[in-house]
Coordinates of C-alpha atoms in Angstrom, one line a residue:
Chain A
M1 CA -6.3 116.4 -89.8
K2 CA -5.7 116.7 -86.1
K3 CA -5.9 113.4 -84.3
K4 CA -8.7 113.4 -81.6
L5 CA -9.0 111.2 -78.6
H6 CA -11.0 108.0 -78.9
Q7 CA -14.5 108.3 -77.4
D8 CA -13.9 105.4 -75.1
I9 CA -11.3 107.4 -73.3
Y10 CA -14.0 110.0 -72.4
I11 CA -16.2 107.1 -71.2
S12 CA -13.3 105.8 -69.1
V13 CA -12.8 109.2 -67.5
I14 CA -16.5 109.6 -66.7
T15 CA -16.5 106.1 -65.2
Y16 CA -13.5 107.0 -63.0
I17 CA -15.3 110.1 -61.8
F18 CA -18.5 108.1 -61.0
T19 CA -16.4 105.5 -59.1
A20 CA -14.6 108.2 -57.2
V21 CA -17.8 110.0 -56.2
M22 CA -19.5 106.8 -55.1
F23 CA -16.4 105.8 -53.2
I24 CA -16.2 109.1 -51.3
L25 CA -20.0 109.1 -50.6
G26 CA -19.7 105.5 -49.4
R27 CA -17.1 106.2 -46.8
N28 CA -19.8 107.3 -44.3
I29 CA -21.7 104.0 -44.6
K30 CA -21.1 101.5 -41.8
S31 CA -18.3 99.0 -42.6
A32 CA -20.5 95.9 -43.0
A33 CA -22.9 97.6 -45.4
R34 CA -20.3 99.3 -47.5
A35 CA -18.3 96.1 -48.2
Y36 CA -20.4 95.0 -51.2
P37 CA -20.6 98.4 -53.0
F38 CA -16.9 98.9 -52.5
L39 CA -16.2 95.5 -53.9
I40 CA -18.2 96.3 -57.0
L41 CA -16.5 99.8 -57.3
G42 CA -13.1 98.0 -57.1
L43 CA -14.3 95.7 -59.9
I44 CA -15.4 98.7 -62.0
T45 CA -12.0 100.4 -61.5
V46 CA -10.1 97.3 -62.6
L47 CA -12.3 96.8 -65.7
N48 CA -12.2 100.5 -66.5
T49 CA -8.4 100.5 -66.3
I50 CA -8.3 97.6 -68.7
L51 CA -10.6 99.5 -71.1
L52 CA -8.5 102.7 -70.9
I53 CA -5.3 100.8 -71.6
T54 CA -6.7 98.8 -74.5
T55 CA -8.3 101.9 -76.0
I56 CA -5.1 103.9 -75.8
I57 CA -3.1 101.1 -77.5
K58 CA -5.9 100.7 -80.1
S59 CA -6.2 104.4 -80.8
K60 CA -2.4 104.8 -81.3
K61 CA -2.6 102.4 -84.2
M62 CA -5.5 104.3 -85.8
S63 CA -5.2 107.2 -88.2
A64 CA -7.1 110.5 -87.6
E65 CA -9.7 109.6 -90.2
E66 CA -10.4 106.2 -88.6
L67 CA -10.7 107.8 -85.2
D68 CA -13.1 110.4 -86.6
A69 CA -15.3 107.7 -88.1
V70 CA -15.3 105.8 -84.8
N71 CA -16.2 108.8 -82.7
T72 CA -19.9 109.0 -83.2
I73 CA -20.7 110.9 -80.0
R74 CA -20.3 114.6 -81.0
W75 CA -21.8 117.7 -79.5
S76 CA -23.7 118.4 -82.8
N77 CA -25.3 114.9 -82.5
I78 CA -26.5 115.2 -78.9
R79 CA -27.2 119.0 -78.6
H80 CA -31.0 118.8 -78.8
A81 CA -31.1 115.5 -76.9
M82 CA -29.3 117.1 -74.0
L83 CA -31.7 120.0 -74.1
T84 CA -34.6 117.5 -73.8
F85 CA -32.8 115.9 -70.9
I86 CA -32.4 119.3 -69.2
I87 CA -36.2 120.0 -69.6
I88 CA -37.0 116.6 -68.1
A89 CA -34.6 117.2 -65.2
A90 CA -36.3 120.6 -64.7
Y91 CA -39.6 118.7 -64.6
V92 CA -38.4 116.4 -61.9
V93 CA -37.3 119.5 -59.9
I94 CA -40.5 121.4 -60.2
F95 CA -42.7 118.3 -59.7
D96 CA -42.4 118.5 -55.9
I97 CA -42.9 122.2 -55.9
L98 CA -45.8 122.7 -58.3
G99 CA -47.5 119.3 -58.2
Y100 CA -48.1 116.8 -61.0
F101 CA -50.7 118.7 -63.0
I102 CA -49.0 122.1 -63.3
A103 CA -45.5 120.6 -63.8
T104 CA -46.8 118.2 -66.5
A105 CA -48.6 121.0 -68.3
L106 CA -45.4 123.0 -68.3
L107 CA -43.4 120.0 -69.5
L108 CA -45.8 119.4 -72.4
V109 CA -45.8 123.0 -73.5
G110 CA -42.1 123.2 -73.2
M111 CA -41.5 120.1 -75.2
M112 CA -43.9 121.1 -77.9
L113 CA -42.3 124.6 -78.2
L114 CA -38.9 122.9 -78.4
L115 CA -40.2 120.6 -81.2
G116 CA -41.4 123.6 -83.2
V117 CA -45.1 123.6 -82.4
R118 CA -46.3 127.2 -82.6
D119 CA -50.1 126.7 -82.9
W120 CA -51.6 128.1 -79.7
I121 CA -54.7 125.9 -80.0
V122 CA -52.5 122.8 -79.9
L123 CA -50.3 124.2 -77.2
V124 CA -53.3 124.8 -75.0
F125 CA -55.7 122.0 -75.8
I126 CA -53.3 119.0 -75.8
P127 CA -52.1 119.6 -72.2
V128 CA -55.6 120.5 -71.0
G129 CA -57.2 117.5 -72.7
L130 CA -54.6 115.0 -71.6
L131 CA -54.6 116.2 -68.0
A132 CA -58.4 116.2 -67.9
V133 CA -58.5 112.6 -69.1
L134 CA -55.8 111.6 -66.6
Y135 CA -57.6 113.4 -63.8
Y136 CA -60.9 111.8 -64.7
F137 CA -59.6 108.2 -64.8
F138 CA -56.9 108.2 -62.2
V139 CA -58.1 110.7 -59.6
M140 CA -61.9 110.4 -59.9
K141 CA -62.4 106.8 -61.0
L142 CA -59.3 104.9 -59.6
H143 CA -58.7 107.2 -56.6
V144 CA -55.0 107.6 -57.3
P145 CA -53.7 110.8 -55.9
L146 CA -51.6 112.4 -58.8
M147 CA -50.3 115.3 -56.7
Chain B
M1 CA -67.4 65.2 -65.0
S2 CA -70.0 67.0 -62.8
Q3 CA -67.2 69.2 -61.4
F4 CA -66.0 70.0 -64.9
A5 CA -69.6 71.0 -65.9
A6 CA -69.9 73.2 -62.8
V7 CA -66.6 74.9 -63.6
L8 CA -67.6 75.5 -67.3
S9 CA -71.0 76.9 -66.2
T10 CA -69.1 79.3 -63.9
V11 CA -66.6 80.4 -66.5
F12 CA -69.1 80.8 -69.4
S13 CA -71.6 82.8 -67.3
G14 CA -72.3 86.3 -68.6
E15 CA -70.8 88.0 -65.6
V16 CA -67.5 86.2 -65.8
M17 CA -67.1 86.5 -69.6
L18 CA -67.8 90.3 -69.3
A19 CA -65.4 90.6 -66.5
I20 CA -62.7 88.8 -68.6
A21 CA -63.4 91.0 -71.6
I22 CA -63.2 94.2 -69.6
G23 CA -60.1 92.9 -67.7
T24 CA -58.3 92.1 -71.0
L25 CA -59.0 95.5 -72.5
A26 CA -58.1 97.4 -69.4
G27 CA -55.0 95.2 -68.9
M28 CA -53.8 95.9 -72.5
V29 CA -54.3 99.7 -72.1
I30 CA -52.5 99.7 -68.7
G31 CA -49.7 97.5 -69.9
A32 CA -49.2 99.7 -73.0
M33 CA -48.8 102.8 -70.8
P34 CA -45.1 103.2 -69.8
G35 CA -44.9 103.6 -66.0
L36 CA -48.0 101.5 -65.3
S37 CA -47.0 97.9 -64.8
A38 CA -49.2 94.8 -64.5
T39 CA -48.8 95.0 -60.7
M40 CA -50.2 98.5 -60.7
G41 CA -53.0 97.5 -63.1
V42 CA -54.1 94.7 -60.8
A43 CA -53.8 97.0 -57.8
L44 CA -55.7 99.8 -59.5
L45 CA -58.6 97.6 -60.7
T46 CA -59.0 95.6 -57.5
P47 CA -61.5 98.1 -56.0
L48 CA -63.6 97.8 -59.2
T49 CA -64.1 94.1 -58.4
Y50 CA -65.6 94.6 -55.0
T51 CA -69.2 94.3 -56.3
L52 CA -68.5 91.3 -58.5
S53 CA -68.8 87.6 -57.5
P54 CA -65.5 86.0 -56.4
S55 CA -65.3 84.0 -59.7
A56 CA -65.8 87.1 -61.9
A57 CA -63.5 89.2 -59.7
I58 CA -60.6 86.8 -59.8
S59 CA -61.2 86.1 -63.5
M60 CA -61.0 89.8 -64.2
L61 CA -57.8 90.3 -62.2
A62 CA -56.2 87.3 -63.9
A63 CA -57.2 88.8 -67.3
V64 CA -55.7 92.1 -66.3
Y65 CA -52.5 90.4 -65.2
T66 CA -51.9 88.4 -68.4
S67 CA -53.1 91.0 -70.9
A68 CA -51.0 93.8 -69.2
I69 CA -47.9 91.7 -69.7
Y70 CA -48.8 91.4 -73.4
G71 CA -49.8 95.1 -73.7
G72 CA -46.3 96.1 -72.7
S73 CA -45.0 94.7 -75.9
I74 CA -47.1 97.0 -78.1
T75 CA -45.3 100.1 -77.1
A76 CA -42.0 98.2 -76.9
C77 CA -42.3 97.2 -80.6
L78 CA -43.7 100.5 -81.9
L79 CA -42.0 103.1 -79.7
H80 CA -39.0 101.4 -78.2
T81 CA -40.6 102.1 -74.9
P82 CA -41.7 98.9 -73.1
G83 CA -45.0 99.4 -71.3
T84 CA -44.0 97.0 -68.6
P85 CA -40.5 95.8 -67.4
A86 CA -41.4 92.3 -68.7
S87 CA -41.3 93.7 -72.3
A88 CA -37.9 95.3 -72.0
A89 CA -36.2 92.4 -73.9
T90 CA -38.7 92.8 -76.7
A91 CA -38.0 96.4 -77.3
A92 CA -34.7 96.1 -79.2
D93 CA -35.9 93.6 -81.8
G94 CA -39.5 94.8 -82.0
Y95 CA -38.5 98.4 -82.6
A96 CA -35.8 97.3 -85.1
L97 CA -38.5 95.5 -87.1
T98 CA -40.7 98.6 -86.9
K99 CA -37.9 100.8 -88.2
Q100 CA -37.7 98.4 -91.1
G101 CA -41.3 99.0 -91.9
Q102 CA -42.5 95.7 -90.4
G103 CA -44.1 97.0 -87.2
M104 CA -47.3 94.9 -87.7
K105 CA -45.2 91.8 -88.1
A106 CA -43.5 92.5 -84.8
I107 CA -46.9 93.0 -83.1
G108 CA -48.3 89.9 -84.7
I109 CA -45.4 87.7 -83.6
S110 CA -45.6 89.2 -80.1
T111 CA -49.4 88.5 -80.0
V112 CA -49.2 84.9 -81.2
C113 CA -46.2 84.0 -78.9
S114 CA -47.8 85.7 -75.9
M115 CA -51.0 83.7 -76.5
I116 CA -49.0 80.4 -76.9
G117 CA -46.9 81.1 -73.8
G118 CA -49.8 82.1 -71.7
T119 CA -52.0 79.2 -72.8
I120 CA -49.3 76.6 -72.2
S121 CA -48.5 78.0 -68.8
A122 CA -52.2 78.0 -67.9
I123 CA -52.3 74.3 -68.9
A124 CA -49.3 73.7 -66.7
L125 CA -51.1 75.5 -63.9
L126 CA -54.1 73.2 -64.7
L127 CA -52.3 69.9 -64.8
I128 CA -48.9 69.9 -63.1
S129 CA -49.1 72.5 -60.3
E130 CA -48.2 70.0 -57.6
P131 CA -44.8 68.9 -58.9
L132 CA -44.0 72.5 -59.9
S133 CA -44.9 73.8 -56.5
R134 CA -42.6 71.1 -55.0
I135 CA -39.8 72.5 -57.2
S136 CA -40.4 76.0 -56.0
L137 CA -40.0 74.7 -52.4
M138 CA -36.6 73.3 -53.2
F139 CA -35.1 76.8 -54.0
T140 CA -32.9 78.0 -51.2
P141 CA -30.7 81.1 -51.0
A142 CA -27.9 79.2 -52.7
E143 CA -30.0 78.5 -55.7
Y144 CA -31.2 82.1 -55.8
M145 CA -27.6 83.3 -55.7
L146 CA -26.8 81.0 -58.7
L147 CA -29.8 82.3 -60.5
G148 CA -28.5 85.8 -59.9
L149 CA -25.1 84.9 -61.2
F150 CA -26.8 83.3 -64.2
G151 CA -28.6 86.6 -64.7
L152 CA -25.3 88.4 -64.8
T153 CA -24.1 86.1 -67.6
I154 CA -26.8 87.6 -69.8
I155 CA -24.5 90.7 -69.9
G156 CA -22.2 88.6 -72.1
S157 CA -24.8 88.1 -74.8
L158 CA -26.2 91.6 -74.6
S159 CA -22.9 93.5 -74.7
G160 CA -22.6 93.5 -78.5
D161 CA -19.1 94.1 -79.8
N162 CA -17.5 95.3 -76.6
L163 CA -17.8 92.9 -73.7
L164 CA -15.6 95.1 -71.4
K165 CA -18.0 98.0 -71.7
G166 CA -20.9 95.6 -71.1
L167 CA -19.3 94.3 -67.9
I168 CA -18.6 97.9 -66.7
A169 CA -22.2 98.9 -67.4
G170 CA -23.5 95.8 -65.5
A171 CA -21.3 96.6 -62.5
V172 CA -22.5 100.2 -62.5
G173 CA -26.0 98.8 -62.4
L174 CA -25.0 96.7 -59.4
V175 CA -23.8 99.9 -57.6
I176 CA -27.0 101.7 -58.4
A177 CA -28.9 98.7 -57.1
C178 CA -27.1 99.3 -53.8
I179 CA -29.0 102.5 -53.3
G180 CA -31.5 102.0 -50.4
L181 CA -31.4 99.9 -47.3
D182 CA -28.9 97.1 -47.1
G183 CA -30.8 93.9 -47.3
M184 CA -28.6 92.3 -44.6
S185 CA -28.1 95.0 -42.0
G186 CA -30.8 97.5 -42.8
V187 CA -28.2 100.3 -43.0
P188 CA -29.0 103.0 -45.6
R189 CA -26.6 103.3 -48.5
Y190 CA -26.3 106.3 -50.9
V191 CA -29.7 107.7 -49.8
F192 CA -28.4 111.2 -49.1
G193 CA -31.0 111.7 -46.4
I194 CA -33.9 111.3 -48.9
T195 CA -36.5 108.9 -47.4
R196 CA -37.9 107.9 -50.7
L197 CA -34.5 106.5 -51.8
E198 CA -34.5 104.1 -48.9
S199 CA -36.6 101.6 -50.8
G200 CA -34.1 101.7 -53.6
I201 CA -34.5 102.3 -57.3
S202 CA -37.5 100.3 -58.4
M203 CA -37.8 98.7 -61.8
V204 CA -40.4 101.0 -63.3
P205 CA -38.6 104.3 -62.9
A206 CA -35.4 102.7 -64.0
M207 CA -37.0 101.4 -67.1
I208 CA -38.6 104.7 -67.9
G209 CA -35.2 106.3 -67.6
M210 CA -33.4 103.8 -69.7
F211 CA -36.0 103.4 -72.4
S212 CA -38.6 106.2 -72.5
I213 CA -36.4 109.2 -71.7
S214 CA -33.6 108.0 -73.9
Q215 CA -36.0 107.4 -76.7
A216 CA -37.5 110.9 -76.3
M217 CA -34.0 112.3 -76.5
I218 CA -33.3 110.3 -79.7
I219 CA -36.5 111.3 -81.3
T220 CA -35.9 115.0 -80.6
E221 CA -32.5 114.8 -82.2
D222 CA -33.9 113.0 -85.2
L223 CA -36.7 115.6 -85.6
F224 CA -34.1 118.4 -85.7
K225 CA -32.2 116.5 -88.3
G226 CA -35.4 116.4 -90.4
K227 CA -36.4 112.8 -89.8
S228 CA -40.0 113.0 -88.8
L229 CA -40.9 109.3 -89.1
I230 CA -39.7 106.3 -87.1
V231 CA -39.4 104.0 -90.1
D232 CA -36.3 104.1 -92.3
D233 CA -38.4 103.9 -95.4
P234 CA -41.2 106.6 -95.3
S235 CA -43.3 104.6 -97.8
S236 CA -43.5 101.5 -95.6
T237 CA -44.8 102.9 -92.3
L238 CA -46.7 100.2 -90.4
K239 CA -47.1 97.6 -93.0
G240 CA -46.2 93.9 -92.7
R241 CA -48.2 90.7 -92.4
V242 CA -49.8 90.5 -88.9
L243 CA -49.9 86.8 -88.5
P244 CA -46.6 84.9 -88.9
T245 CA -46.2 82.7 -91.9
A246 CA -45.8 78.9 -91.7
K247 CA -42.1 79.3 -92.4
E248 CA -41.7 81.8 -89.6
M249 CA -43.8 79.7 -87.2
K250 CA -41.5 76.7 -88.0
R251 CA -38.5 78.9 -87.3
I252 CA -39.7 80.2 -84.0
T253 CA -41.4 77.0 -82.7
P254 CA -38.2 75.6 -80.9
T255 CA -37.7 79.0 -79.3
V256 CA -41.3 79.2 -78.2
I257 CA -41.2 75.8 -76.6
K258 CA -37.9 76.5 -74.7
S259 CA -39.1 80.0 -73.6
T260 CA -42.4 78.6 -72.4
I261 CA -40.5 76.1 -70.1
I262 CA -38.2 78.8 -69.0
G263 CA -41.1 81.2 -68.3
I264 CA -43.0 78.6 -66.2
F265 CA -39.9 77.7 -64.3
V266 CA -39.0 81.3 -63.5
G267 CA -42.7 82.1 -62.7
I268 CA -42.9 79.5 -59.9
L269 CA -39.9 81.0 -58.2
P270 CA -40.9 83.4 -55.5
A271 CA -39.6 87.0 -56.2
A272 CA -38.8 86.3 -59.9
G273 CA -41.2 87.8 -62.4
G274 CA -41.8 88.4 -66.1
D275 CA -38.9 90.8 -66.5
I276 CA -36.4 88.1 -65.4
G277 CA -38.2 85.4 -67.4
S278 CA -38.1 87.4 -70.6
W279 CA -34.4 88.2 -70.3
V280 CA -33.5 84.5 -69.5
G281 CA -35.6 83.4 -72.4
Y282 CA -34.1 85.9 -74.8
N283 CA -30.6 85.0 -73.7
N284 CA -31.2 81.3 -74.2
A285 CA -32.8 81.9 -77.6
K286 CA -29.8 83.9 -78.7
K287 CA -27.3 81.3 -77.6
S288 CA -29.2 78.5 -79.4
S289 CA -30.2 80.4 -82.5
K290 CA -28.7 79.7 -85.9
H291 CA -28.7 83.5 -86.5
P292 CA -27.5 85.1 -83.3
E293 CA -26.2 88.0 -85.3
E294 CA -29.8 89.1 -86.0
F295 CA -30.6 89.5 -82.3
G296 CA -31.0 93.2 -81.5
H297 CA -31.5 94.0 -85.2
G298 CA -35.1 92.7 -85.7
S299 CA -34.9 89.0 -85.0
I300 CA -38.3 87.4 -84.9
E301 CA -36.8 84.7 -82.6
G302 CA -35.8 87.4 -80.1
I303 CA -39.4 88.8 -80.0
A304 CA -40.8 85.3 -79.8
A305 CA -38.4 84.3 -76.9
S306 CA -39.1 87.3 -74.7
E307 CA -42.8 87.5 -75.3
T308 CA -43.4 83.7 -74.8
A309 CA -41.3 83.7 -71.7
N310 CA -42.9 86.7 -70.0
N311 CA -46.4 85.4 -70.6
A312 CA -45.5 81.9 -69.5
V313 CA -44.4 83.5 -66.2
T314 CA -48.0 84.6 -65.5
G315 CA -49.3 81.0 -65.1
G316 CA -46.2 79.9 -63.4
A317 CA -46.4 82.8 -60.8
L318 CA -49.9 81.7 -59.9
I319 CA -48.8 78.1 -59.1
P320 CA -47.1 78.9 -55.8
L321 CA -49.8 81.6 -55.1
L322 CA -52.7 79.2 -55.4
T323 CA -51.2 76.0 -54.0
L324 CA -48.9 77.4 -51.3
G325 CA -50.2 80.9 -50.8
I326 CA -46.7 82.2 -51.8
P327 CA -46.7 84.9 -54.5
G328 CA -44.3 84.2 -57.4
S329 CA -44.2 87.8 -58.5
G330 CA -45.1 91.3 -57.5
T331 CA -48.4 91.0 -59.3
A332 CA -49.2 87.7 -57.7
A333 CA -48.6 89.4 -54.3
I334 CA -51.3 91.9 -55.1
M335 CA -53.5 89.1 -56.3
L336 CA -53.0 87.4 -53.0
G337 CA -54.6 90.4 -51.3
S338 CA -57.4 90.4 -53.9
L339 CA -58.1 86.8 -53.2
M340 CA -58.3 87.5 -49.5
I341 CA -60.6 90.5 -50.1
H342 CA -63.0 88.1 -51.8
G343 CA -62.9 85.7 -49.0
M344 CA -60.6 83.2 -50.6
Q345 CA -57.6 81.9 -48.6
P346 CA -54.8 81.0 -51.0
G347 CA -53.3 77.6 -50.2
P348 CA -54.7 74.1 -50.0
E349 CA -58.2 75.3 -49.0
L350 CA -58.5 77.0 -52.4
F351 CA -58.9 73.5 -53.9
T352 CA -61.2 72.2 -51.2
K353 CA -63.6 74.8 -49.7
Q354 CA -63.4 77.2 -52.7
A355 CA -62.8 74.8 -55.5
V356 CA -65.5 76.0 -57.9
Q357 CA -64.4 79.7 -57.8
T358 CA -60.7 78.7 -58.0
H359 CA -61.1 76.4 -61.0
G360 CA -63.5 78.8 -62.5
H361 CA -60.7 81.1 -63.3
S362 CA -57.8 78.7 -63.5
R363 CA -57.8 75.0 -63.8
P364 CA -60.7 72.5 -63.6
A365 CA -58.5 69.3 -63.8
D366 CA -56.7 70.1 -60.6
F367 CA -59.3 68.2 -58.8
Q368 CA -57.2 65.1 -59.6
V369 CA -54.2 66.7 -57.9
C370 CA -55.9 68.0 -54.8
R371 CA -58.5 65.4 -54.0
P372 CA -57.7 63.7 -50.8
R373 CA -57.0 60.0 -51.0
G374 CA -60.2 58.0 -50.8
A375 CA -62.4 61.1 -50.8
R376 CA -65.4 61.3 -53.0
T377 CA -65.2 63.4 -56.1
D378 CA -68.1 65.6 -55.2
V379 CA -66.7 69.1 -54.7
H380 CA -68.9 69.8 -51.7
S381 CA -67.5 66.7 -49.9
L382 CA -64.0 68.2 -49.9
P383 CA -64.0 70.7 -47.1
G384 CA -62.3 69.5 -44.0
D385 CA -60.4 66.8 -45.7
R386 CA -56.7 67.2 -46.6
C387 CA -54.3 65.0 -48.3
P388 CA -50.8 64.5 -46.8
F389 CA -49.4 66.8 -49.6
H390 CA -51.6 69.6 -48.4
D391 CA -50.7 69.1 -44.8
R392 CA -47.0 69.6 -45.8
L393 CA -47.9 72.6 -47.9
L394 CA -49.8 74.2 -45.0
R395 CA -46.8 73.7 -42.7
Y396 CA -44.5 75.1 -45.2
Q397 CA -46.8 78.0 -45.8
Q398 CA -46.8 78.9 -42.2
Q399 CA -43.0 78.7 -41.9
H400 CA -42.5 80.6 -45.1
F401 CA -44.9 83.3 -44.0
R402 CA -42.9 83.8 -40.9
C403 CA -39.6 83.9 -42.8
L404 CA -41.1 86.7 -45.0
C405 CA -42.1 88.6 -41.9
H406 CA -38.6 88.2 -40.4
G407 CA -37.1 91.1 -42.3
V408 CA -40.0 93.4 -41.2
F409 CA -39.7 92.1 -37.7
R410 CA -36.0 93.0 -37.6
A411 CA -36.8 96.5 -38.5
A412 CA -39.7 96.6 -36.0
R413 CA -37.6 95.1 -33.1
L414 CA -36.1 98.5 -32.4
S415 CA -39.2 99.3 -30.5
F416 CA -38.8 96.4 -28.1
P417 CA -36.8 96.3 -24.9
K418 CA -33.4 94.8 -24.4
G419 CA -33.5 91.1 -23.9
E420 CA -33.4 87.8 -25.6
Y421 CA -36.0 86.7 -28.2
R422 CA -36.0 83.6 -30.2
F423 CA -37.9 84.1 -33.5
G424 CA -39.5 81.3 -35.4
S425 CA -38.8 77.6 -35.4
G426 CA -36.1 77.8 -38.1
H427 CA -33.5 79.6 -35.8
S428 CA -32.2 76.8 -33.7
G429 CA -30.4 78.2 -30.7
R430 CA -29.9 81.6 -32.3
N431 CA -31.1 84.5 -30.3
T432 CA -31.9 88.0 -31.5
K433 CA -31.1 90.8 -29.2
L434 CA -33.7 93.5 -28.8
H435 CA -33.2 97.2 -28.0
G436 CA -36.0 99.6 -27.3
R437 CA -38.5 101.1 -24.9
E438 CA -41.3 98.6 -24.3
K439 CA -41.4 95.6 -22.1
L440 CA -41.4 92.2 -23.9
P441 CA -44.7 90.5 -23.3
A442 CA -44.5 87.6 -20.9
N443 CA -45.9 85.0 -23.3
A444 CA -43.0 85.8 -25.7
H445 CA -40.6 84.2 -23.3
S446 CA -42.9 81.4 -22.3
Q447 CA -43.4 80.5 -26.0
P448 CA -39.9 81.1 -27.5
R449 CA -40.3 79.0 -30.5
R450 CA -43.9 79.8 -31.3
C451 CA -44.1 83.6 -31.4
T452 CA -44.8 86.0 -34.1
P453 CA -45.9 89.7 -34.0
L454 CA -49.7 89.5 -34.3
Y455 CA -50.0 92.0 -37.1
F456 CA -47.9 89.7 -39.3
L457 CA -50.3 86.8 -38.8
P458 CA -52.5 85.6 -41.6
P459 CA -56.1 87.0 -41.4
D460 CA -57.6 83.8 -40.0
R461 CA -55.5 84.3 -36.9
H462 CA -56.5 88.0 -36.3
R463 CA -58.0 88.6 -33.0
P464 CA -60.1 91.4 -31.6
D465 CA -57.4 92.4 -29.1
R466 CA -54.7 92.8 -31.7
H467 CA -54.1 96.4 -31.0
D468 CA -53.5 95.7 -27.3
P469 CA -49.7 96.1 -26.8
S470 CA -49.6 93.4 -24.1
R471 CA -50.9 91.0 -26.8
R472 CA -48.5 91.9 -29.5
F473 CA -46.9 88.5 -29.4
L474 CA -49.1 85.5 -29.6
P475 CA -48.5 81.8 -30.1
V476 CA -48.6 80.5 -33.6
P477 CA -50.0 77.0 -33.8
C478 CA -48.1 74.8 -36.1

């Protein structure tokens, strides 16, 4: 069995990328205001380096089977979860363009289709009913602009 | 005794009882809805109280506040999605119990502990608000910094097996908290030109992202793997004894007592709310528990700790609000506005001029605390008289109010001309330079230690000419 990398190594790499991006973006901030975030980013870098070194040392001592058991984050385990995340991210993007009601209706229909709902009555009446109730209570009664 | 009877007759009137019932129901529904916090609930329902009497209105809003905090635990236990930030600490253990088929037990413990925490904090509000409000005045930035550091130590108990990853996650959280305007200099950080980011990442969207969206992702994945029920054992569903047994009560009693004290203490601190109280209570319970390994896996002590503490915060948060006029939490800040809408000025006068309405929704026995020395016990004899304690409170309230305004003033000062301006009485010898277009009003220089922008003054100091630019600065009598 081919030995794979420990999943904490991927986490370390992602954390390094996050730190680097925040550091680059923070260079434009005036010096007094960037001191604190840069201090925290430095702390993250130190902690992340310790995590990376300890993980490499630990994984060298582990067999391929042990590593396979430890690595619970696999694409097959997160595929549909990531699809859900993409749909929610798309909802956030279209929210400003289409407004709350249309965007939410599309999100509900999209999520129901993803989860295997094929009954058109359910697909129509759940978004319409939910949004009608929300409109009645929030817009008409409580005067909250859900736009 | 006559005051107590007057208060009881106010509380048990039909209007007030109905307002409390509606407020409790509405608060639970709002609290159970992720994205709608107790603060939003009070803000949303304030317009509905316009037509009510002050006693009924404030009773209803207090009921919304306390029941919304409890309502957040329902979805936290059943869906792993806390309805309010205050119930975030409940989610792990409550949902773990639900997965074990004991969802009703989780709800029962949450309900009982919420009731105990809320009741004891109300009694504290009733009896010992004066010493507690004194403690809240002692907190300076140094103590707040230590409280923040203490909050960071909670990472240690929540990290599970890998403390290093917990510390990294905590530090990433600190970086994300940097998004928005720098609290010291007002310089925007990581806002990418988006105006909405300037106020930072607030707690509710962060909580929805961490709990609701992640839970939606987990449930989707589970559904595709053929798991259509939350519970591990499909036959158990939502069973479980609702009320805790005597043995369970005995086990959680020390936790409940400690969490109540923690909740009240956190509640009286301005700017600290139920979310902080519940995490501190949870952390303390885990450290002192005989079974710390159960925490996060369905510990009834964990549910009891967080739910007791977050409900104990509600009474504590009202102590500085009602005695000093300083809100102890975001919800209390909204209630401050609601009190003013109904013609009640938070602070010492709430226990003199408006004693019956105040005690009607909070604490009848506070007459003992607030009665001026030598004054008669008749409620209607109190207006105009103040004890030395209240004089000190009033002075502090005025100073604190100006401190709160200082940050806003610093942002607003850009519209004023170059020159020297001394703000407030607390800045001895320290001048603030001004840059802008307008001329500084003459009386600002003549009253350097007594000036405050008019629109930051309390309502009783509003004047008809407040929109006149030449009258923007007015003396503040101390």
